[in-house]
């Protein structure tokens, strides 16, 4: 998961890109960057770290230009290194290109070997560089044609924003795995991973990009092209965006994230007959689901975990050791509230199980008498090949353990998940077929071509 942003304006965009980066910091905390076209060339700055650490006021002054792109990253393909930071920027046949990418290709290694045979030397390990070189290979002045030829070859998940000398271009892959929205503010066009970025910049959300859409802004006008008519029936938007990643205030592919989470909590409580004193959310993404659970069950909603807001999301830290340390620093139980209480602990998902195990231990140490863990998604049993950090199936607790075994490992008194059909009912009738849920049911919309990564 990454966050991407592009702005086409008639005034300087670096400050807007900077504030937009802040608005999407939740989508990646390892590195960030922006690239701006000043009318002659593309200037950029990117580095490891949070937006506030990487960019200072003088950096923005040194990045003038009326169109630009920006990116926050956490590593899926390629690892957490400076050389994988985005935007990627290059020059070819006297033309400048800049690119930001959210997603993962399933055939990046295959294409990389092919490009290396042609003498191309790679400077990063990310699949984004493969996209840039494929595009550069076909780009002789017509960006739409070059993109169609590139999209013919690259497989998997990609939302892109591209900067050329004349255009700002946004692309969503034929399945629309990753979100990408179009917004407008006066004469300015904004492309962003989530609508909150557009709204925070004072823009109005126009719509989601369609699967396979190539949207080009040139000379102040937007034109839209289709990679293929088939894309209309291929939509597979990632349900995990709604379960975990996106901000509560986002609406992706017409499904509001907050409403989805509240509804998931309500549905989960409907079949639950466990006796407890209160409902406790795991902050932040567990809050909306816990509200739903509390509303439907009539049990009081209580804040019993205090979050340190200055620590990044634990799920997206690159190593297990960092993840474990992250959980300890991040969530502190309120022992005064928990003493002798039986609690329903509501979380959005269990991926590796390590966070839940540590949380349950710290809640018990703080005095909770019973902990009933309720998860508002099904067990994650399969790796995601499309941009979520679960490359190796053996690391997923639900892939190797039954629910009873998971309960024992985590140390809770009972454990329940929302089943797939019930989760999908929360997206609204008729929408369920437009979502990828492969990490829950193993039905991959696009087959992985590269060998699975070892972790
Ligand atoms: Fe999202 Fe899961 Fe599909 Fe990956 S496999 S795109 S996480 S729903």
Tab-separated table of C-alpha atoms and ligand atoms in Angstrom:
chain	number	residue	atom	x	y	z
A	1	UNK	CA	0.000	0.000	0.000
A	2	UNK	CA	1.229	3.410	-0.933
A	3	UNK	CA	-0.436	6.752	-1.431
A	4	UNK	CA	-0.205	8.680	-4.696
A	5	UNK	CA	-1.177	12.169	-5.709
A	6	UNK	CA	-0.938	14.352	-8.819
A	7	UNK	CA	-1.910	18.001	-9.340
A	8	UNK	CA	-2.241	19.980	-12.581
A	9	UNK	CA	-2.703	23.686	-12.002
A	10	UNK	CA	-1.896	27.140	-13.328
A	11	UNK	CA	-0.081	28.041	-10.135
A	12	UNK	CA	2.716	26.564	-8.048
A	13	UNK	CA	1.712	23.111	-6.733
A	14	UNK	CA	4.536	22.122	-4.360
A	15	UNK	CA	2.737	23.339	-1.209
A	16	UNK	CA	-0.454	21.540	-2.159
A	17	UNK	CA	1.505	18.376	-2.842
A	18	UNK	CA	3.103	18.749	0.573
A	19	UNK	CA	-0.247	19.045	2.382
A	20	UNK	CA	-1.625	16.212	0.251
A	21	UNK	CA	1.308	14.049	1.377
A	22	UNK	CA	0.345	14.741	4.987
A	23	UNK	CA	-3.255	13.721	4.278
A	24	UNK	CA	-2.112	10.344	2.962
A	25	UNK	CA	0.634	9.611	5.504
A	26	UNK	CA	-1.456	6.688	6.867
A	27	UNK	CA	-0.864	4.861	3.546
A	28	UNK	CA	2.896	4.624	4.047
A	29	UNK	CA	5.466	5.866	6.513
A	30	UNK	CA	8.773	4.541	5.234
A	31	UNK	CA	9.530	7.111	2.578
A	32	UNK	CA	7.980	9.977	0.688
A	33	UNK	CA	8.714	12.294	-2.187
A	34	UNK	CA	7.446	14.740	-4.770
A	35	UNK	CA	8.410	15.716	-8.323
A	36	UNK	CA	7.413	18.993	-9.981
A	37	UNK	CA	7.753	20.102	-13.603
A	38	UNK	CA	8.993	23.703	-13.858
A	39	UNK	CA	8.276	24.068	-17.573
A	40	UNK	CA	11.727	22.855	-18.608
A	41	UNK	CA	12.559	19.878	-16.466
A	42	UNK	CA	11.389	17.760	-13.555
A	43	UNK	CA	12.876	18.554	-10.143
A	44	UNK	CA	12.290	16.271	-7.218
A	45	UNK	CA	13.022	15.475	-3.621
A	46	UNK	CA	12.517	12.098	-1.955
A	47	UNK	CA	13.888	10.425	1.127
A	48	UNK	CA	13.285	7.836	3.830
A	49	UNK	CA	11.013	9.007	6.660
A	50	UNK	CA	7.758	10.796	7.404
A	51	UNK	CA	6.581	13.808	5.396
A	52	UNK	CA	7.336	16.227	8.251
A	53	UNK	CA	10.893	14.912	8.535
A	54	UNK	CA	11.711	14.839	4.829
A	55	UNK	CA	10.348	18.223	3.682
A	56	UNK	CA	11.350	21.618	5.052
A	57	UNK	CA	10.014	24.993	3.878
A	58	UNK	CA	13.086	25.690	1.734
A	59	UNK	CA	12.579	22.345	-0.113
A	60	UNK	CA	9.197	23.542	-1.323
A	61	UNK	CA	10.663	26.853	-2.459
A	62	UNK	CA	13.203	24.908	-4.489
A	63	UNK	CA	10.477	22.887	-6.213
A	64	UNK	CA	8.514	25.388	-8.327
A	65	UNK	CA	6.133	24.173	-11.018
A	66	UNK	CA	2.498	24.049	-12.029
A	67	UNK	CA	2.164	20.277	-12.264
A	68	UNK	CA	3.548	17.608	-9.998
A	69	UNK	CA	3.239	14.190	-8.421
A	70	UNK	CA	3.812	12.871	-4.902
A	71	UNK	CA	4.106	9.557	-3.085
A	72	UNK	CA	4.214	7.952	0.358
A	73	UNK	CA	5.536	4.430	0.503
A	74	UNK	CA	5.708	1.305	2.517
A	75	UNK	CA	7.592	-1.527	0.939
A	76	UNK	CA	5.964	-4.539	-0.649
A	77	UNK	CA	8.051	-5.291	-3.736
A	78	UNK	CA	11.683	-4.339	-3.298
A	79	UNK	CA	12.146	-3.686	0.431
A	80	UNK	CA	12.609	-0.536	2.466
A	81	UNK	CA	15.569	1.274	0.891
A	82	UNK	CA	16.375	4.739	-0.333
A	83	UNK	CA	16.820	3.469	-3.896
A	84	UNK	CA	13.181	2.336	-3.934
A	85	UNK	CA	11.731	5.730	-2.918
A	86	UNK	CA	9.355	7.386	-5.363
A	87	UNK	CA	8.713	9.372	-7.551
A	88	UNK	CA	10.907	7.767	-10.180
A	89	UNK	CA	12.147	10.348	-12.651
A	90	UNK	CA	14.025	9.897	-15.928
A	91	UNK	CA	14.874	11.471	-19.270
A	92	UNK	CA	14.606	9.685	-22.568
A	93	UNK	CA	14.994	11.011	-26.131
A	94	UNK	CA	15.006	14.530	-24.629
A	95	UNK	CA	11.643	13.866	-22.953
A	96	UNK	CA	11.136	13.943	-19.184
A	97	UNK	CA	9.066	11.369	-17.341
A	98	UNK	CA	8.092	11.086	-13.687
A	99	UNK	CA	6.021	8.305	-12.161
A	100	UNK	CA	4.372	7.300	-8.881
A	101	UNK	CA	2.828	3.873	-8.360
A	102	UNK	CA	0.520	2.181	-5.868
A	103	UNK	CA	0.180	-1.602	-6.234
A	104	UNK	CA	2.240	-4.628	-7.143
A	105	UNK	CA	2.902	-6.278	-10.474
A	106	UNK	CA	2.655	-10.072	-10.613
A	107	UNK	CA	5.103	-10.345	-13.530
A	108	UNK	CA	7.732	-7.721	-12.626
A	109	UNK	CA	10.640	-10.192	-12.436
A	110	UNK	CA	9.681	-11.731	-15.757
A	111	UNK	CA	9.644	-8.301	-17.446
A	112	UNK	CA	12.809	-7.229	-15.663
A	113	UNK	CA	14.717	-10.190	-17.073
A	114	UNK	CA	13.406	-9.322	-20.511
A	115	UNK	CA	14.521	-5.681	-20.170
A	116	UNK	CA	17.921	-6.735	-18.824
A	117	UNK	CA	18.384	-8.890	-21.928
A	118	UNK	CA	17.923	-5.622	-23.873
A	119	UNK	CA	20.762	-4.056	-21.875
A	120	UNK	CA	18.654	-2.073	-19.387
A	121	UNK	CA	20.370	-1.660	-16.022
A	122	UNK	CA	18.119	-1.350	-12.967
A	123	UNK	CA	18.963	0.936	-10.065
A	124	UNK	CA	16.194	-0.232	-7.706
A	125	UNK	CA	14.455	-3.458	-6.780
A	126	UNK	CA	10.922	-2.122	-7.086
A	127	UNK	CA	8.426	-3.112	-9.754
A	128	UNK	CA	7.779	0.597	-10.374
A	129	UNK	CA	11.091	0.861	-12.211
A	130	UNK	CA	9.916	-1.930	-14.515
A	131	UNK	CA	6.820	0.149	-15.352
A	132	UNK	CA	8.965	3.245	-15.991
A	133	UNK	CA	11.282	1.377	-18.375
A	134	UNK	CA	8.407	-0.323	-20.176
A	135	UNK	CA	6.801	3.072	-20.648
A	136	UNK	CA	10.064	4.689	-21.755
A	137	UNK	CA	10.499	1.914	-24.293
A	138	UNK	CA	7.236	2.796	-26.046
A	139	UNK	CA	7.101	6.553	-25.422
A	140	UNK	CA	7.919	8.532	-28.526
A	141	UNK	CA	5.581	11.464	-27.849
A	142	UNK	CA	2.156	9.815	-27.565
A	143	UNK	CA	1.688	8.930	-23.886
A	144	UNK	CA	-1.688	7.201	-24.378
A	145	UNK	CA	-0.293	4.888	-27.037
A	146	UNK	CA	2.782	4.160	-24.888
A	147	UNK	CA	0.557	3.385	-21.906
A	148	UNK	CA	-1.680	1.029	-23.870
A	149	UNK	CA	1.381	-0.902	-25.071
A	150	UNK	CA	2.772	-0.961	-21.535
A	151	UNK	CA	-0.547	-2.065	-20.020
A	152	UNK	CA	-0.612	-4.933	-22.507
A	153	UNK	CA	2.533	-6.274	-20.850
A	154	UNK	CA	2.336	-5.416	-17.172
A	155	UNK	CA	0.042	-7.612	-15.073
A	156	UNK	CA	-1.315	-7.066	-11.576
A	157	UNK	CA	-2.205	-4.024	-9.521
A	158	UNK	CA	-1.207	-0.511	-10.488
A	159	UNK	CA	-2.632	2.906	-9.945
A	160	UNK	CA	-0.239	5.413	-11.500
A	161	UNK	CA	0.176	9.157	-11.826
A	162	UNK	CA	2.631	10.209	-14.508
A	163	UNK	CA	4.262	13.535	-15.248
A	164	UNK	CA	5.410	14.319	-18.789
A	165	UNK	CA	6.617	17.612	-20.289
A	166	UNK	CA	3.067	18.482	-21.356
A	167	UNK	CA	0.700	16.301	-19.373
A	168	UNK	CA	-0.403	14.904	-16.056
A	169	UNK	CA	-1.712	11.373	-16.575
A	170	UNK	CA	-3.563	9.041	-14.192
A	171	UNK	CA	-4.019	5.320	-14.823
A	172	UNK	CA	-5.929	2.572	-13.049
A	173	UNK	CA	-5.211	-1.069	-13.906
A	174	UNK	CA	-7.865	-3.137	-15.741
A	175	UNK	CA	-9.200	-4.575	-12.453
A	176	UNK	CA	-8.987	-1.332	-10.485
A	177	UNK	CA	-7.363	-3.094	-7.527
A	178	UNK	CA	-6.012	0.077	-5.973
A	179	UNK	CA	-8.090	3.216	-5.551
A	180	UNK	CA	-7.601	6.374	-7.607
A	181	UNK	CA	-9.934	9.347	-7.666
A	182	UNK	CA	-10.333	12.452	-9.753
A	183	UNK	CA	-11.003	15.789	-8.114
A	184	UNK	CA	-11.320	19.394	-9.248
A	185	UNK	CA	-10.589	22.726	-7.575
A	186	UNK	CA	-11.399	25.683	-9.837
A	187	UNK	CA	-9.221	25.053	-12.921
A	188	UNK	CA	-7.016	22.590	-11.080
A	189	UNK	CA	-7.166	18.805	-11.564
A	190	UNK	CA	-6.251	16.484	-8.697
A	191	UNK	CA	-5.698	12.713	-8.803
A	192	UNK	CA	-5.427	11.003	-5.422
A	193	UNK	CA	-5.553	7.609	-3.714
A	194	UNK	CA	-8.311	8.741	-1.346
A	195	UNK	CA	-10.966	11.427	-1.508
A	196	UNK	CA	-9.875	12.953	1.810
A	197	UNK	CA	-6.669	14.207	0.103
A	198	UNK	CA	-8.760	16.028	-2.501
A	199	UNK	CA	-11.105	17.482	0.110
A	200	UNK	CA	-8.299	18.592	2.423
A	201	UNK	CA	-6.815	20.530	-0.510
A	202	UNK	CA	-10.155	22.313	-0.935
A	203	UNK	CA	-11.129	20.329	-4.019
A	204	UNK	CA	-14.349	18.545	-4.932
A	205	UNK	CA	-14.340	14.826	-5.643
A	206	UNK	CA	-15.605	14.176	-9.175
A	207	UNK	CA	-15.400	10.363	-9.370
A	208	UNK	CA	-13.313	7.199	-9.086
A	209	UNK	CA	-11.237	6.401	-12.151
A	210	UNK	CA	-12.700	3.400	-13.964
A	211	UNK	CA	-10.720	0.144	-14.229
A	212	UNK	CA	-8.422	0.439	-17.271
A	213	UNK	CA	-8.952	4.213	-17.560
A	214	UNK	CA	-6.186	6.522	-18.772
A	215	UNK	CA	-7.024	10.112	-17.810
A	216	UNK	CA	-4.867	12.783	-19.440
A	217	UNK	CA	-4.795	16.466	-18.482
A	218	UNK	CA	-3.158	18.612	-21.168
A	219	UNK	CA	-3.510	22.335	-21.942
A	220	UNK	CA	-5.922	22.585	-19.003
A	221	UNK	CA	-8.319	19.972	-20.393
A	222	UNK	CA	-9.106	16.448	-19.264
A	223	UNK	CA	-9.510	13.632	-21.775
A	224	UNK	CA	-10.223	10.052	-20.876
A	225	UNK	CA	-9.234	6.873	-22.739
A	226	UNK	CA	-10.011	3.202	-22.204
A	227	UNK	CA	-7.327	0.522	-22.236
A	228	UNK	CA	-9.967	-2.019	-23.271
A	229	UNK	CA	-13.767	-2.255	-23.243
A	230	UNK	CA	-13.421	-5.537	-21.380
A	231	UNK	CA	-12.314	-3.630	-18.253
A	232	UNK	CA	-15.927	-2.595	-17.594
A	233	UNK	CA	-16.717	-6.108	-16.368
A	234	UNK	CA	-13.367	-6.812	-14.708
A	235	UNK	CA	-13.589	-4.608	-11.624
A	236	UNK	CA	-11.951	-6.092	-8.518
A	237	UNK	CA	-11.383	-3.294	-6.049
A	238	UNK	CA	-9.440	-4.375	-2.929
A	239	UNK	CA	-11.819	-5.047	-0.003
A	240	UNK	CA	-8.890	-4.723	2.419
A	241	UNK	CA	-8.882	-0.976	1.759
A	242	UNK	CA	-12.288	-0.875	3.455
A	243	UNK	CA	-11.374	-3.374	6.164
A	244	UNK	CA	-8.112	-1.777	7.241
A	245	UNK	CA	-6.110	0.586	5.098
A	246	UNK	CA	-8.150	3.539	4.010
A	247	UNK	CA	-9.066	6.372	6.330
A	248	UNK	CA	-12.498	6.250	7.945
A	249	UNK	CA	-13.547	9.333	5.967
A	250	UNK	CA	-12.742	7.784	2.573
A	251	UNK	CA	-15.279	6.639	0.003
A	252	UNK	CA	-13.749	4.217	-2.489
A	253	UNK	CA	-15.644	2.879	-5.477
A	254	UNK	CA	-18.817	4.389	-4.026
A	255	UNK	CA	-18.600	2.430	-0.755
A	256	UNK	CA	-18.039	4.620	2.283
A	257	UNK	CA	-15.323	3.167	4.523
A	258	UNK	CA	-16.835	4.363	7.806
A	259	UNK	CA	-20.288	2.984	7.005
A	260	UNK	CA	-18.758	-0.316	5.862
A	261	UNK	CA	-16.879	-0.672	9.151
A	262	UNK	CA	-19.861	0.253	11.353
A	263	UNK	CA	-22.032	-2.212	9.463
A	264	UNK	CA	-19.403	-4.969	9.769
A	265	UNK	CA	-19.428	-4.462	13.548
A	266	UNK	CA	-23.229	-4.578	13.668
A	267	UNK	CA	-23.369	-7.789	11.647
A	268	UNK	CA	-20.675	-9.416	13.794
A	269	UNK	CA	-22.615	-8.709	16.981
A	270	UNK	CA	-25.842	-10.186	15.600
A	271	UNK	CA	-24.769	-13.845	16.011
A	272	UNK	CA	-22.811	-13.269	19.189
A	273	UNK	CA	-24.229	-14.419	22.510
A	274	UNK	CA	-21.134	-13.865	24.660
A	275	UNK	CA	-21.684	-12.081	27.974
A	276	UNK	CA	-19.412	-9.090	28.560
A	277	UNK	CA	-19.268	-5.750	30.349
A	278	UNK	CA	-18.158	-3.542	27.492
A	279	UNK	CA	-16.923	-3.187	23.916
A	280	UNK	CA	-13.318	-2.015	23.461
A	281	UNK	CA	-12.000	-0.925	20.061
A	282	UNK	CA	-8.428	-1.453	18.909
A	283	UNK	CA	-7.579	2.065	17.707
A	284	UNK	CA	-7.820	3.458	15.091
A	285	UNK	CA	-9.353	1.257	12.429
A	286	UNK	CA	-11.274	-0.834	15.032
A	287	UNK	CA	-13.251	2.196	16.245
A	288	UNK	CA	-15.968	2.305	13.623
A	289	UNK	CA	-16.583	-1.459	13.834
A	290	UNK	CA	-16.716	-1.268	17.646
A	291	UNK	CA	-19.325	1.518	17.389
A	292	UNK	CA	-21.393	-0.807	15.185
A	293	UNK	CA	-20.933	-3.726	17.564
A	294	UNK	CA	-21.861	-1.592	20.575
A	295	UNK	CA	-24.946	-0.094	18.869
A	296	UNK	CA	-26.258	-3.483	17.839
A	297	UNK	CA	-25.468	-5.308	21.099
A	298	UNK	CA	-26.409	-2.557	23.523
A	299	UNK	CA	-23.099	-3.003	25.378
A	300	UNK	CA	-21.294	0.224	26.317
A	301	UNK	CA	-18.437	1.346	24.110
A	302	UNK	CA	-15.345	2.111	26.195
A	303	UNK	CA	-11.929	3.502	25.398
A	304	UNK	CA	-9.544	1.146	27.202
A	305	UNK	CA	-6.555	1.344	24.866
A	306	UNK	CA	-4.771	4.652	24.536
A	307	UNK	CA	-2.913	5.149	21.320
A	308	UNK	CA	0.408	6.901	20.992
A	309	UNK	CA	-0.311	8.890	17.844
A	310	UNK	CA	3.326	9.405	16.991
A	311	UNK	CA	4.013	5.775	16.101
A	312	UNK	CA	3.321	4.465	12.601
A	313	UNK	CA	0.978	1.591	11.714
A	314	UNK	CA	2.460	-1.641	13.045
A	315	UNK	CA	1.200	-3.838	10.228
A	316	UNK	CA	3.237	-1.940	7.720
A	317	UNK	CA	6.612	-1.975	9.461
A	318	UNK	CA	9.114	-3.957	7.447
A	319	UNK	CA	10.520	-6.423	9.999
A	320	UNK	CA	8.885	-8.576	12.673
A	321	UNK	CA	11.122	-7.159	15.409
A	322	UNK	CA	10.149	-3.585	14.494
A	323	UNK	CA	6.484	-4.585	14.367
A	324	UNK	CA	6.582	-6.073	17.880
A	325	UNK	CA	8.357	-3.081	19.346
A	326	UNK	CA	5.888	-0.840	17.511
A	327	UNK	CA	2.869	-2.496	19.200
A	328	UNK	CA	4.357	-2.016	22.683
A	329	UNK	CA	5.101	1.638	22.137
A	330	UNK	CA	1.839	2.289	20.373
A	331	UNK	CA	-1.033	0.955	22.522
A	332	UNK	CA	-1.305	1.342	26.290
A	333	UNK	CA	-4.180	-0.270	28.266
A	334	UNK	CA	-6.150	1.792	30.806
A	335	UNK	CA	-6.028	-0.424	33.902
A	336	UNK	CA	-8.574	1.670	35.872
A	337	UNK	CA	-11.186	0.941	33.224
A	338	UNK	CA	-10.243	-2.705	32.734
A	339	UNK	CA	-10.001	-3.999	36.347
A	340	UNK	CA	-12.132	-7.155	36.680
A	341	UNK	CA	-14.032	-6.468	33.448
A	342	UNK	CA	-15.010	-8.913	30.739
A	343	UNK	CA	-14.448	-7.194	27.391
A	344	UNK	CA	-15.330	-7.608	23.723
A	345	UNK	CA	-12.168	-6.494	21.936
A	346	UNK	CA	-12.973	-5.405	18.364
A	347	UNK	CA	-10.299	-5.324	15.671
A	348	UNK	CA	-10.497	-5.184	11.882
A	349	UNK	CA	-8.265	-8.116	10.943
A	350	UNK	CA	-5.653	-10.630	12.065
A	351	UNK	CA	-2.726	-11.055	9.706
A	352	UNK	CA	0.254	-12.498	11.570
A	353	UNK	CA	-1.408	-12.706	14.994
A	354	UNK	CA	1.541	-11.119	16.811
A	355	UNK	CA	-0.197	-7.783	17.461
A	356	UNK	CA	-3.318	-9.502	18.840
A	357	UNK	CA	-1.230	-11.760	21.091
A	358	UNK	CA	0.651	-8.830	22.613
A	359	UNK	CA	-2.507	-6.781	22.989
A	360	UNK	CA	-4.356	-9.563	24.791
A	361	UNK	CA	-1.413	-10.038	27.156
A	362	UNK	CA	-1.209	-6.334	27.971
A	363	UNK	CA	-5.002	-6.133	28.557
A	364	UNK	CA	-4.835	-9.114	30.935
A	365	UNK	CA	-1.844	-7.601	32.730
A	366	UNK	CA	-3.930	-4.434	33.115
A	367	UNK	CA	-6.704	-6.361	34.893
A	368	UNK	CA	-9.241	-7.534	32.251
A	369	UNK	CA	-10.895	-10.716	33.543
A	370	UNK	CA	-12.078	-12.039	30.150
A	371	UNK	CA	-11.122	-11.013	26.624
A	372	UNK	CA	-13.387	-11.989	23.736
A	373	UNK	CA	-11.712	-11.036	20.486
A	374	UNK	CA	-14.034	-10.151	17.598
A	375	UNK	CA	-12.651	-9.580	14.107
A	376	UNK	CA	-14.713	-7.740	11.495
A	377	UNK	CA	-13.228	-9.630	8.542
A	378	UNK	CA	-12.674	-13.334	7.752
A	379	UNK	CA	-9.359	-15.105	8.564
A	380	UNK	CA	-6.608	-13.945	6.153
A	381	UNK	CA	-5.512	-17.295	4.678
A	382	UNK	CA	-3.825	-16.321	1.418
A	383	UNK	CA	-1.025	-13.958	0.403
A	384	UNK	CA	-1.841	-10.777	-1.430
A	385	UNK	CA	0.050	-10.315	-4.695
A	386	UNK	CA	-1.449	-6.917	-5.379
A	387	UNK	CA	0.232	-4.600	-2.921
A	388	UNK	CA	-0.447	-5.648	0.687
A	389	UNK	CA	2.545	-6.715	2.759
A	390	UNK	CA	1.724	-10.424	3.083
A	391	UNK	CA	4.012	-12.016	0.493
A	392	UNK	CA	4.663	-15.281	2.272
A	393	UNK	CA	1.691	-17.448	3.185
A	394	UNK	CA	3.546	-19.220	5.974
A	395	UNK	CA	3.539	-15.933	7.931
A	396	UNK	CA	-0.268	-15.740	7.992
A	397	UNK	CA	-1.580	-17.233	11.214
A	398	UNK	CA	-4.884	-18.342	9.645
A	399	UNK	CA	-3.063	-20.235	6.880
A	400	UNK	CA	-1.573	-22.683	9.351
A	401	UNK	CA	-3.903	-22.670	12.385
A	402	UNK	CA	-7.580	-23.429	13.016
A	403	UNK	CA	-9.670	-20.787	14.821
A	404	UNK	CA	-9.326	-22.788	18.059
A	405	UNK	CA	-5.520	-22.938	17.612
A	406	UNK	CA	-5.432	-19.201	16.883
A	407	UNK	CA	-7.408	-18.560	20.068
A	408	UNK	CA	-4.863	-20.595	22.051
A	409	UNK	CA	-1.905	-18.801	20.411
A	410	UNK	CA	-3.362	-15.329	20.968
A	411	UNK	CA	-4.451	-16.194	24.510
A	412	UNK	CA	-7.997	-14.768	24.368
A	413	UNK	CA	-11.070	-16.408	25.965
A	414	UNK	CA	-12.975	-16.636	22.689
A	415	UNK	CA	-12.359	-15.645	19.075
A	416	UNK	CA	-14.843	-14.968	16.266
A	417	UNK	CA	-14.479	-13.700	12.703
A	418	UNK	CA	-17.000	-12.262	10.246
A	419	UNK	CA	-17.546	-14.767	7.440
A	420	UNK	CA	-16.948	-13.760	3.813
A	421	UNK	CA	-20.590	-13.519	2.730
A	422	UNK	CA	-21.476	-11.396	5.733
A	423	UNK	CA	-18.491	-9.106	5.188
A	424	UNK	CA	-19.491	-8.671	1.554
A	425	UNK	CA	-23.069	-7.851	2.555
A	426	UNK	CA	-21.619	-4.729	4.225
A	427	UNK	CA	-20.613	-3.287	0.802
A	428	UNK	CA	-24.280	-3.162	-0.242
A	429	UNK	CA	-26.296	-5.407	-2.491
A	430	UNK	CA	-25.009	-5.782	-6.044
A	431	UNK	CA	-21.546	-4.457	-5.177
A	432	UNK	CA	-20.066	-7.684	-3.843
A	433	UNK	CA	-18.802	-8.931	-7.232
A	434	UNK	CA	-16.785	-5.748	-7.810
A	435	UNK	CA	-14.329	-6.558	-5.024
A	436	UNK	CA	-11.197	-8.670	-4.764
A	437	UNK	CA	-11.251	-10.812	-1.622
A	438	UNK	CA	-8.501	-13.253	-2.618
A	439	UNK	CA	-6.642	-12.995	0.696
A	440	UNK	CA	-9.739	-14.483	2.313
A	441	UNK	CA	-10.892	-17.036	-0.286
A	442	UNK	CA	-7.855	-17.669	-2.549
A	443	UNK	CA	-9.726	-16.684	-5.757
A	444	UNK	CA	-7.084	-14.522	-7.409
A	445	UNK	CA	-8.359	-12.293	-10.226
A	446	UNK	CA	-4.839	-12.259	-11.781
A	447	UNK	CA	-2.499	-15.240	-11.496
A	448	UNK	CA	0.967	-14.627	-10.072
A	449	UNK	CA	3.584	-15.145	-12.767
A	450	UNK	CA	6.784	-14.415	-10.786
A	451	UNK	CA	7.927	-16.884	-8.164
A	452	UNK	CA	6.655	-16.107	-4.647
A	453	UNK	CA	9.085	-14.061	-2.541
A	454	UNK	CA	10.889	-15.755	0.324
A	455	UNK	CA	10.654	-13.841	3.594
B	1	LIG	FE1	-6.917	-6.676	-1.331
B	1	LIG	FE2	-6.781	-9.137	-0.374
B	1	LIG	FE3	-7.227	-8.749	-2.962
B	1	LIG	FE4	-4.849	-8.174	-1.899
B	1	LIG	S1	-5.784	-10.199	-2.091
B	1	LIG	S2	-6.018	-6.929	-3.357
B	1	LIG	S3	-5.442	-7.442	0.125
B	1	LIG	S4	-8.557	-8.172	-1.238
